Coordinates of C-alpha atoms in Angstrom, one line a residue:
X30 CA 9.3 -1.3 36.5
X31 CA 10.2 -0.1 39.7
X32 CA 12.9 2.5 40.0
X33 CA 15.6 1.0 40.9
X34 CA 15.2 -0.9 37.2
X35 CA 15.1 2.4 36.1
X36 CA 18.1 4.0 37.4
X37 CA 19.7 1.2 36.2
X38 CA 18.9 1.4 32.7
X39 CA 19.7 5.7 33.1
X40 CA 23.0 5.2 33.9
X41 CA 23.7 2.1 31.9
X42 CA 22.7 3.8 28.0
X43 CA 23.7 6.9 26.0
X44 CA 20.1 8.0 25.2
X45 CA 17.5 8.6 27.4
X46 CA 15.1 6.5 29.4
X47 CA 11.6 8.2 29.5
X48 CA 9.5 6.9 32.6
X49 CA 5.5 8.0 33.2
X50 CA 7.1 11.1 35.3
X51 CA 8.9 12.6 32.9
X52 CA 7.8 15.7 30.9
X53 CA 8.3 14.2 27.3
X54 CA 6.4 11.0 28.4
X55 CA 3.0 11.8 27.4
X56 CA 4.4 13.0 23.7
X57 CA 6.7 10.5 23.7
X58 CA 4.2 7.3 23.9
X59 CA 1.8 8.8 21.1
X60 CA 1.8 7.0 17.7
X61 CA 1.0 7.4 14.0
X62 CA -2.4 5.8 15.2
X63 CA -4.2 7.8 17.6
X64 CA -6.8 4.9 18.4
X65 CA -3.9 2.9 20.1
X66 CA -3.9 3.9 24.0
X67 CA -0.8 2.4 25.7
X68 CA 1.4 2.9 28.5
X69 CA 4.7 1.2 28.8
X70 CA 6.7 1.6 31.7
X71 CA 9.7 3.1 30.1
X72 CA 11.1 4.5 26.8
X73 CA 14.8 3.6 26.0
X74 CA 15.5 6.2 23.0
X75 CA 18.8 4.1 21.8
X76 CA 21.8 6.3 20.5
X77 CA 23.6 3.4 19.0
X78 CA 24.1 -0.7 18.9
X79 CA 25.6 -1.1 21.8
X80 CA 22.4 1.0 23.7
X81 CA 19.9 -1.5 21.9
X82 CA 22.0 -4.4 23.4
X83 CA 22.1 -3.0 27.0
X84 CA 18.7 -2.6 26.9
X85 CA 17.6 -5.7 25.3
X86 CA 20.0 -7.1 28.4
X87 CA 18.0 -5.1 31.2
X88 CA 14.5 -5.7 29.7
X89 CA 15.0 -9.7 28.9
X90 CA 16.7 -9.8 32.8
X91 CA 13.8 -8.2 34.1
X92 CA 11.4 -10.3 32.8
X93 CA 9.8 -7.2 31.6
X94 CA 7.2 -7.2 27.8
X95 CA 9.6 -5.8 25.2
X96 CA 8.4 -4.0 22.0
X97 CA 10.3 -2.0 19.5
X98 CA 9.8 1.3 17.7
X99 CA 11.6 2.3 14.8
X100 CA 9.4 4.7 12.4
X101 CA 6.2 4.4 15.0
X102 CA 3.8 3.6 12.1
X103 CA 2.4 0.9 13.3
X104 CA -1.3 0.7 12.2
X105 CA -1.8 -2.1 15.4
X106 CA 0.8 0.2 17.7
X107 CA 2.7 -3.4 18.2
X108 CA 5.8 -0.7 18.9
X109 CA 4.2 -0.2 22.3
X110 CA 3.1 -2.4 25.2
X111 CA 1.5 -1.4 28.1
X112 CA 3.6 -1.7 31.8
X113 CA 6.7 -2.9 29.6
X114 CA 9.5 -0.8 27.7
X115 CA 9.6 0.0 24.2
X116 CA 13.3 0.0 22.3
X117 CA 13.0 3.5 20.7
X118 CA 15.5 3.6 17.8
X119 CA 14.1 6.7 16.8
X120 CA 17.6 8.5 17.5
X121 CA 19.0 6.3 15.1
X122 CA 18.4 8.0 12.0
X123 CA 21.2 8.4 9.5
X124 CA 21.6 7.1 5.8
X125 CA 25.1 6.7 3.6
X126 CA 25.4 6.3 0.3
X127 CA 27.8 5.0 -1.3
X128 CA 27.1 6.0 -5.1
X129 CA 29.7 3.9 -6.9
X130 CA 27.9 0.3 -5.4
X131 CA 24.9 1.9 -5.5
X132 CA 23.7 1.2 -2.2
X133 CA 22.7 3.0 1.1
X134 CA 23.4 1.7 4.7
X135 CA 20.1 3.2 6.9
X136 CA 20.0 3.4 10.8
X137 CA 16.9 1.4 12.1
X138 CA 15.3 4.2 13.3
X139 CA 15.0 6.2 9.7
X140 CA 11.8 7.3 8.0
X141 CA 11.4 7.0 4.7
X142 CA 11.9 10.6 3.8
X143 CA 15.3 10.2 5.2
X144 CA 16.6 7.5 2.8
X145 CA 14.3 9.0 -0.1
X146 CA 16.3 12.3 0.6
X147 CA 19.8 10.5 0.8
X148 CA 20.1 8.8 -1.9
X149 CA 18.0 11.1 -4.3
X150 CA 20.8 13.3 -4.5
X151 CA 22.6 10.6 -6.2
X152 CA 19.4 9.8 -8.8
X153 CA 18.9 6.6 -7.4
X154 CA 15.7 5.1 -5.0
X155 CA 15.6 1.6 -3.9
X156 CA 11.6 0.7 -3.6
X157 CA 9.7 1.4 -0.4
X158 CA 6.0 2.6 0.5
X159 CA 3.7 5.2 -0.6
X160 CA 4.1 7.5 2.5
X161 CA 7.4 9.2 3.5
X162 CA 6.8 9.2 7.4
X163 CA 6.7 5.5 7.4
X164 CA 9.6 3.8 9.2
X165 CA 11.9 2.2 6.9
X166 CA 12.2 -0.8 9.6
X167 CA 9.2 -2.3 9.9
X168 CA 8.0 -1.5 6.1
X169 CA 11.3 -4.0 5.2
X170 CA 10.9 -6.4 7.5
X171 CA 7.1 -7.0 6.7
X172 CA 8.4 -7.1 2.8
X173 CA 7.8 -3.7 1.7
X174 CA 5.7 -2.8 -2.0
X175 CA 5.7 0.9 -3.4
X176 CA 6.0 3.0 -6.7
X177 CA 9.1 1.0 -7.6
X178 CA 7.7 -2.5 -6.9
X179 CA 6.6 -3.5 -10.3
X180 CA 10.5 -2.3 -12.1
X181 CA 12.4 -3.2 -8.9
X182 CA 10.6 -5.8 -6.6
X183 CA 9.9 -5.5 -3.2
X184 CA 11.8 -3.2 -0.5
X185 CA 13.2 -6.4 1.3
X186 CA 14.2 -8.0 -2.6
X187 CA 16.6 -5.2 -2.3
X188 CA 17.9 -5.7 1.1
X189 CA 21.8 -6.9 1.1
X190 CA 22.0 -7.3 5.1
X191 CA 20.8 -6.5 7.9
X192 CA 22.8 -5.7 11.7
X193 CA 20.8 -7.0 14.3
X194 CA 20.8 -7.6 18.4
X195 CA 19.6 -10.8 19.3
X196 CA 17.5 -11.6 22.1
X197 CA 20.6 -12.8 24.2
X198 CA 21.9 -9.1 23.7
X199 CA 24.4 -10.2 21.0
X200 CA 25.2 -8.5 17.6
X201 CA 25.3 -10.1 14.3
X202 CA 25.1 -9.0 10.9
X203 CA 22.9 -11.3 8.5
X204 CA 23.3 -11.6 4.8
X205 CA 23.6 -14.6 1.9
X206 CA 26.6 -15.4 3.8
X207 CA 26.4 -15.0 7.2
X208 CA 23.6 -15.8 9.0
X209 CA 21.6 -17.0 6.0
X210 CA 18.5 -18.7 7.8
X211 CA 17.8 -15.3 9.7
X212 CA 18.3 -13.1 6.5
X213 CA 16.1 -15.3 5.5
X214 CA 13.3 -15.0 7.8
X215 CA 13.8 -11.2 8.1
X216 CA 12.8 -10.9 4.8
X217 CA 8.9 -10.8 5.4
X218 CA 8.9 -12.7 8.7
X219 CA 8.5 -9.3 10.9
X220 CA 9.8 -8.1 14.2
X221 CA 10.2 -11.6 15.1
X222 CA 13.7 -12.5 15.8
X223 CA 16.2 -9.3 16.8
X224 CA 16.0 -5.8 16.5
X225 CA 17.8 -4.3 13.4
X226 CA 19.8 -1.7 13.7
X227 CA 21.0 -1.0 10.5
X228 CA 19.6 -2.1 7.2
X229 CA 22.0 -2.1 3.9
X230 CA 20.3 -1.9 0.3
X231 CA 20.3 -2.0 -3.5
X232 CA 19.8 1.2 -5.3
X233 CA 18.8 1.9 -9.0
X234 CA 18.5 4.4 -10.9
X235 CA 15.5 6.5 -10.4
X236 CA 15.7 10.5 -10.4
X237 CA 12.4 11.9 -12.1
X238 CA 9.1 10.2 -12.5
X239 CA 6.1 10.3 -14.4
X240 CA 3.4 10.8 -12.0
X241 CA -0.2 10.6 -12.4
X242 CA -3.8 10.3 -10.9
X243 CA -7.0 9.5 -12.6
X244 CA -10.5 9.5 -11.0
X245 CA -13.7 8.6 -12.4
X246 CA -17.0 8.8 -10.2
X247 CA -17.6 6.3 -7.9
X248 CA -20.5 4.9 -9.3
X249 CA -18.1 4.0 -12.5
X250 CA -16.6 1.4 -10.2
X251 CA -17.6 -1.7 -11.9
X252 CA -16.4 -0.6 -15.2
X253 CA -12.8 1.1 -14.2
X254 CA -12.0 -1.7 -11.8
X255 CA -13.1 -4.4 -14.8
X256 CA -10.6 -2.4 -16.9
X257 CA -7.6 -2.1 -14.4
X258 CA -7.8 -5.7 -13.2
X259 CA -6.7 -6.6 -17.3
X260 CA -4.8 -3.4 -18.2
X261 CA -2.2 -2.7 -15.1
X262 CA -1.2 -6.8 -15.2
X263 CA -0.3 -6.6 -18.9
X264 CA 1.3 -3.2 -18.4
X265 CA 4.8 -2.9 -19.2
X266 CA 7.1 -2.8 -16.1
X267 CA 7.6 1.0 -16.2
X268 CA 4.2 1.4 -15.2
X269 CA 2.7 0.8 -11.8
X270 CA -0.6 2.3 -10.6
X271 CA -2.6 1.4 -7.7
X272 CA -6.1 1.6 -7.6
X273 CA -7.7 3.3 -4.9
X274 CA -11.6 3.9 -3.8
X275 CA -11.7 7.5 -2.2
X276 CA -13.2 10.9 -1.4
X277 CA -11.4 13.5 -3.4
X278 CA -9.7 16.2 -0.7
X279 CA -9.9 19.7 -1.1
X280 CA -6.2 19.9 -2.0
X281 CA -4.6 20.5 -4.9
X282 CA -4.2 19.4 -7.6
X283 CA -7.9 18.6 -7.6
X284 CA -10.4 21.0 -9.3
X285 CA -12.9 22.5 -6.4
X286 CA -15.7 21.2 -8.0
X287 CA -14.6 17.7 -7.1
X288 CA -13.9 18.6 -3.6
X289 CA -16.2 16.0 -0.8
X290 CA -17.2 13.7 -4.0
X291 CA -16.4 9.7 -3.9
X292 CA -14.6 8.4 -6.3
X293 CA -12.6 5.4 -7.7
X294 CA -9.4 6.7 -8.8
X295 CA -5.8 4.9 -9.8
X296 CA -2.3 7.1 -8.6
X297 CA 0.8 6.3 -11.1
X298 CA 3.9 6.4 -11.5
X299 CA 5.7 5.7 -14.7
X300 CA 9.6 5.4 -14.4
X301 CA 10.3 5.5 -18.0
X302 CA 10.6 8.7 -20.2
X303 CA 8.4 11.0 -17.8
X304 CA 7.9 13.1 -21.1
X305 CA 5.8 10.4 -22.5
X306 CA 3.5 9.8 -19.1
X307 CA 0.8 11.6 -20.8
X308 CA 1.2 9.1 -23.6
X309 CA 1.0 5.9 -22.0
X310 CA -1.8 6.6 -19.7
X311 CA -3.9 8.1 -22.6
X312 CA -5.7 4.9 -22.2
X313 CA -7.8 6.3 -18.9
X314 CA -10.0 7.2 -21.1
X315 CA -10.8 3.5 -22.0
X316 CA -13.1 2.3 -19.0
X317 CA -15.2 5.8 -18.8
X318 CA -14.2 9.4 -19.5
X319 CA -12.2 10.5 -16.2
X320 CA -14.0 13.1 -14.3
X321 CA -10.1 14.1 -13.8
X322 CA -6.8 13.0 -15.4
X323 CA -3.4 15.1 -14.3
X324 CA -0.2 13.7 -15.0
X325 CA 3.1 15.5 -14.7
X326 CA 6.8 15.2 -14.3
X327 CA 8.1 14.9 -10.8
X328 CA 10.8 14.5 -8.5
X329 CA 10.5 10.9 -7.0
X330 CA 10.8 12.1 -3.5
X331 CA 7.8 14.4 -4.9
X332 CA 5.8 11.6 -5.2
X333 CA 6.8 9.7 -2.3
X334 CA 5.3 12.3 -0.2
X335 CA 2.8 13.9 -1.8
X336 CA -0.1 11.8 0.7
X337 CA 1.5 12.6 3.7
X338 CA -0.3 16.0 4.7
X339 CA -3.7 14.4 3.8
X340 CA -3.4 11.6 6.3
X341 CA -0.9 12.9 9.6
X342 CA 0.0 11.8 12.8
X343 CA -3.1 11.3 15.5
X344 CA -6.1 10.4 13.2
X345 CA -7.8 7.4 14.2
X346 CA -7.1 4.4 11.9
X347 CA -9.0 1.0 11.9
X348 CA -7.0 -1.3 8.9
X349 CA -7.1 -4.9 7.7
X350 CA -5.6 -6.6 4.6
X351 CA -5.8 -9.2 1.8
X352 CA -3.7 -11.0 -1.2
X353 CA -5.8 -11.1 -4.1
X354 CA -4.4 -12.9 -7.4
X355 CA -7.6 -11.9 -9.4
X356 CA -11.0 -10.0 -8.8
X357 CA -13.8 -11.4 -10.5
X358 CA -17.0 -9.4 -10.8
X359 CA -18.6 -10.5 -7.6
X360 CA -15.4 -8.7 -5.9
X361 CA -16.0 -5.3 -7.7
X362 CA -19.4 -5.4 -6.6
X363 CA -18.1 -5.5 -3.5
X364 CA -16.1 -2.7 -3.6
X365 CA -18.5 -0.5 -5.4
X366 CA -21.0 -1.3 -2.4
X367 CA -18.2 -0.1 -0.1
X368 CA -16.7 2.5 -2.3
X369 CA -20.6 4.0 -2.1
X370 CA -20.8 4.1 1.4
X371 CA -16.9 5.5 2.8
X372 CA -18.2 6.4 6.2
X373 CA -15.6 9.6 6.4
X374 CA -14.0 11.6 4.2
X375 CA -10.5 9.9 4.9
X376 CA -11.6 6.4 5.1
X377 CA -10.3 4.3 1.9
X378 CA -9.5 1.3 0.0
X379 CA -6.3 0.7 -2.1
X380 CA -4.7 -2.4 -4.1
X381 CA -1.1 -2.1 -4.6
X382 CA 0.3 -4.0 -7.6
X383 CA 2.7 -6.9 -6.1
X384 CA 3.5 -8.1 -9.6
X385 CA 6.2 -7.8 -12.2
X386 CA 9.8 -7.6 -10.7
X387 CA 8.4 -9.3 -7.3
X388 CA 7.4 -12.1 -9.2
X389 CA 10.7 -12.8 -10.3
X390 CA 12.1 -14.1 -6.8
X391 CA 11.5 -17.4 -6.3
X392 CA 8.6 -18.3 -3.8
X393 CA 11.2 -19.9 -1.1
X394 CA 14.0 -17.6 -1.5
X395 CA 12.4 -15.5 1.3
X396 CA 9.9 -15.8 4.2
X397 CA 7.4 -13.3 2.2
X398 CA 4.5 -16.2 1.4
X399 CA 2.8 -14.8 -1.2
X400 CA 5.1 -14.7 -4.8
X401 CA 1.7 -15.1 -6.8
X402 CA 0.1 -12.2 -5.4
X403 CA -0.9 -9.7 -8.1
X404 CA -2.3 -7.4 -5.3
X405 CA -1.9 -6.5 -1.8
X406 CA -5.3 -4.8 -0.5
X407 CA -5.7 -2.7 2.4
X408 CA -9.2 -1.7 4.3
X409 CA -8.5 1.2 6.1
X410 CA -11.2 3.5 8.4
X411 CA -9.6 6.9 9.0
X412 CA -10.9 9.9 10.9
X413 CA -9.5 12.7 13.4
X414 CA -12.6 12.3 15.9
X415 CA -12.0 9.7 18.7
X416 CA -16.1 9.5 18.7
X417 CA -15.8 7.9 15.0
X418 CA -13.5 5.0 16.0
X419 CA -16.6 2.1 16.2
X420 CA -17.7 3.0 12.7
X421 CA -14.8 3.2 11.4
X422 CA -14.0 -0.5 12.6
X423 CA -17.3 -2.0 11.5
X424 CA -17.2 -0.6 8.0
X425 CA -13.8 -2.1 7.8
X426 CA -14.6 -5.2 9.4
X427 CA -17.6 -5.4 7.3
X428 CA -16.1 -4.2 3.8
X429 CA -12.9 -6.8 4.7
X430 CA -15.1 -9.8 5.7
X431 CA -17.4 -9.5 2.4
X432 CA -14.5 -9.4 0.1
X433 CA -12.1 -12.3 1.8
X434 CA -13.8 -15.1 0.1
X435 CA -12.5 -13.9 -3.3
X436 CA -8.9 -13.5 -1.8
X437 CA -6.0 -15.6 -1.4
X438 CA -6.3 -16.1 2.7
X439 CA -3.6 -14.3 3.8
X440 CA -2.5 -10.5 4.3
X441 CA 0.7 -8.7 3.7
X442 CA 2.0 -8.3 7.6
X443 CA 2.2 -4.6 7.5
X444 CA -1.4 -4.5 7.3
X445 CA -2.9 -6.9 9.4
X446 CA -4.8 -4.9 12.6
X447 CA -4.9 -4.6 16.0
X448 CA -7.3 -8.1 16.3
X449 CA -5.6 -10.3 14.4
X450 CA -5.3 -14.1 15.5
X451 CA -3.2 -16.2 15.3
X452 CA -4.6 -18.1 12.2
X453 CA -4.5 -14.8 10.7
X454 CA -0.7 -15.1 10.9
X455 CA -0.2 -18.8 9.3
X456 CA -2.3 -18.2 6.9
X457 CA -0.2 -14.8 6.0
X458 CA 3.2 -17.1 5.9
X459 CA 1.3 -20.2 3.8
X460 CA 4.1 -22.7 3.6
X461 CA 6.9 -20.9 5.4
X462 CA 5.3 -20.8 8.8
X463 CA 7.0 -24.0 10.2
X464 CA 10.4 -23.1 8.9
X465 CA 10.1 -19.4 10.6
X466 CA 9.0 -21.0 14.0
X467 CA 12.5 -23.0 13.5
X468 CA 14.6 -20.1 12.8
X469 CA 12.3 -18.1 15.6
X470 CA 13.5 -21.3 17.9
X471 CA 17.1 -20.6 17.2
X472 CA 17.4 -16.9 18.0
X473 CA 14.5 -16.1 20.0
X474 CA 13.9 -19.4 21.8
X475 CA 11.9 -17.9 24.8
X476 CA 9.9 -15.4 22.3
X477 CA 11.3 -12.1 24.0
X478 CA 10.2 -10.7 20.9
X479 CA 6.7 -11.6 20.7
X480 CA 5.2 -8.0 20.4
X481 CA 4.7 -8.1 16.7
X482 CA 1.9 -10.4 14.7
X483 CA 3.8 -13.0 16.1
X484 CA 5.3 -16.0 14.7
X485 CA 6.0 -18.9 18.2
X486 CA 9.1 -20.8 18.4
X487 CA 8.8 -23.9 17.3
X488 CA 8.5 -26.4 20.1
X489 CA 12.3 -27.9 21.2

């Protein structure tokens, strides 16, 4: 961008405009992912709307890349592109409530934390993830599945519209009404066609949960994932747990002795009477005696962020996904190889439940492909050390390519990597690909928004 561009841009929007000279710029380009290395050419950190549409307007005249940040925690770093500029909307965090409809407008630039927070006081929650620093933005847009998923659905089930600048630099707000094929595809179809401002959704009642995590030693994989795989499916809805393969960290509320040791482990969360928690997981004790059971009443924004100081911003992170709608015993042999061999202490392997209340929606009432999904899986390689990132990409690669034959194909968007291609992304929208290329044709036609795991226009 040469500086005239810039200048242009300075005077033109509210917030700042952070160029490679400036101070903050070196700060300012890092991401939740420390293995991601970019340099765009400018920051636009967007006050408001109207900000996003000027620079939407300056970038698409420019014929400059465009990417967009909201949360910043992209696994890939797709909110960054080198020698272009990345939409910051990070100013844009604010939340309302409005208790009486039970729902919460959210700035595009929120975190979780901040809407958790929000709407808390109120003893309501609409689902989202599992960690609070994550952006609310790109979590709904890829679909969304948390504690809540199983009672409540998915994050984007509960979206009631969305404001969004186009790529010709105009403003529209998408809902049932208005809009509806774009509401459509911005339900699980990605960063693909605008850049939402503002994000309007369903609350429900959730104050104090039951929360819970079991862990059994690794080497009882075969016998606790045979028993979850059967138990959490037939588990009433109040109940959600995903399972996880881990090292235990030397943090509370694990016992010291347990401290560096591999295990396979499932976190819950109950969201009916949290007095009886104890009660309804008794059954842990059905696959092999835990080497650790805790389970306690807790504040849901307790829970939301109860991982976040185990796993901050700047570690290294190497990730991949997969559906799954069963795991049959050649899987958990799989995992218990992998499970046995977690080459660092942060490195892991979850299955999130995408069951219950998500499979209530029907399959074409939203771009999110996969409706018969029981569980979305995640591969992920984590370490602080930059000199770890090639093992902690091969084990993923490895662990992901050995278990892919038993999945369904495709991956939940949000945690497809760095690599993907672009089968990887058909295959992730089954069915709905063709009809999100002809909404993508509609609103996007010249694919300004392609820094994303991009969806093409379809061909005019």
């Amino acid at each position: 961008m040469d500086s005239a561009a810039l200048d242009a841009m300075k005077t033109s929007l509210r917030g700042p405009v952070i160029g490679p000279r400036d101070a903050e710029y070196e700060r300012t380009r890092s991401v939740y992912n420390a293995m991601i290395d970019k340099r765009p050419a400018a920051f636009v950190r967007c006050a408001d709307a109207a900000d996003v549409m000027a620079a939407v307007n300056h970038v698409r005249d420019s014929g400059l890349e465009l990417a967009v940040r909201g949360g910043g925690h992209s696994g890939p770093g797709l909110c960054l592109v080198d020698d272009g500029v990345t939409v910051d909307l990070s100013p844009m965090r604010w939340v309302r409530v409005d208790p009486v409809a039970r729902t919460a407008q959210v700035g595009g630039g929120s975190q979780l934390r901040d809407l958790d927070h929000a709407t808390h006081g109120f003893g309501l929650a609409t689902p989202t993830g599992i960690v609070s620093m994550t952006g609310v933005g790109g979590l709904t847009l890829g679909g969304g599945h948390g504690y809540l998923t199983r009672k409540y659905g998915l994050t984007m089930d509960n979206l009631i519209a969305a404001d969004v600048v186009l790529a010709d630099g105009s403003f529209v707000t998408a809902d049932e009404s208005h809009h509806p094929d774009l509401f459509w595809a911005l339900r699980g179809g990605g960063g693909n066609f605008g850049v939402v401002t503002a994000f309007t959704y369903r609350l429900h009642p959730v104050d104090t949960v039951g929360a819970g995590i079991t862990v059994w030693p690794v080497d009882h994989t075969r016998e606790v994932l045979g028993w979850y795989r059967e138990f959490l499916p037939q588990a009433p809805e109040d109940v959600y747990g995903f399972f996880a393969l881990l090292t235990v960290p030397p943090a509370p509320p694990f016992p010291e002795d347990l401290h560096g040791h591999k295990m396979c482990a499932v976190v819950w969360c109950h969201t009916g009477d949290p007095e009886r928690t104890g009660d309804v997981l008794a059954v842990v004790d059905e696959p092999a005696r835990p080497a650790f059971h805790f389970t306690a009443p807790m504040p849901y924004t307790a829970l939301q962020s109860m991982f976040d100081e185990l796993i901050p911003t700047g570690y290294q992170w190497y990730w991949r996904g997969d559906f799954f709608d069963r795991i049959p015993d050649a899987a958990v042999d799989v995992h218990l190889k992998y499970g046995e061999n977690l080459p660092t202490p942060l490195s892991l392997m979850h299955l999130y439940p995408v069951d219950a209340a998500a499979h209530r929606v029907a399959p074409d009432d939203t771009a999110w492909g996969y409706r018969d999904a029981v569980w979305s899986g995640v591969f992920a390689g984590v370490d602080p050390d930059p000199a770890n990132a090639e093992v902690l990409r091969q084990w993923c690669v490895d662990y992901w390519e050995e278990s892919h034959p038993y999945s369904m194909g495709g991956s939940y968007v949000n945690f497809m990597g760095q690599d993907e291609r672009q089968d990887r992304v058909r295959a992730t929208y089954r069915g709905h690909y063709d009809r999100l290329a002809q909404v993508k044709r509609t609103y996007d036609p010249d694919n300004l928004f392609h820094a994303n795991q991009n969806i093409e226009p379809a061909p005019g």
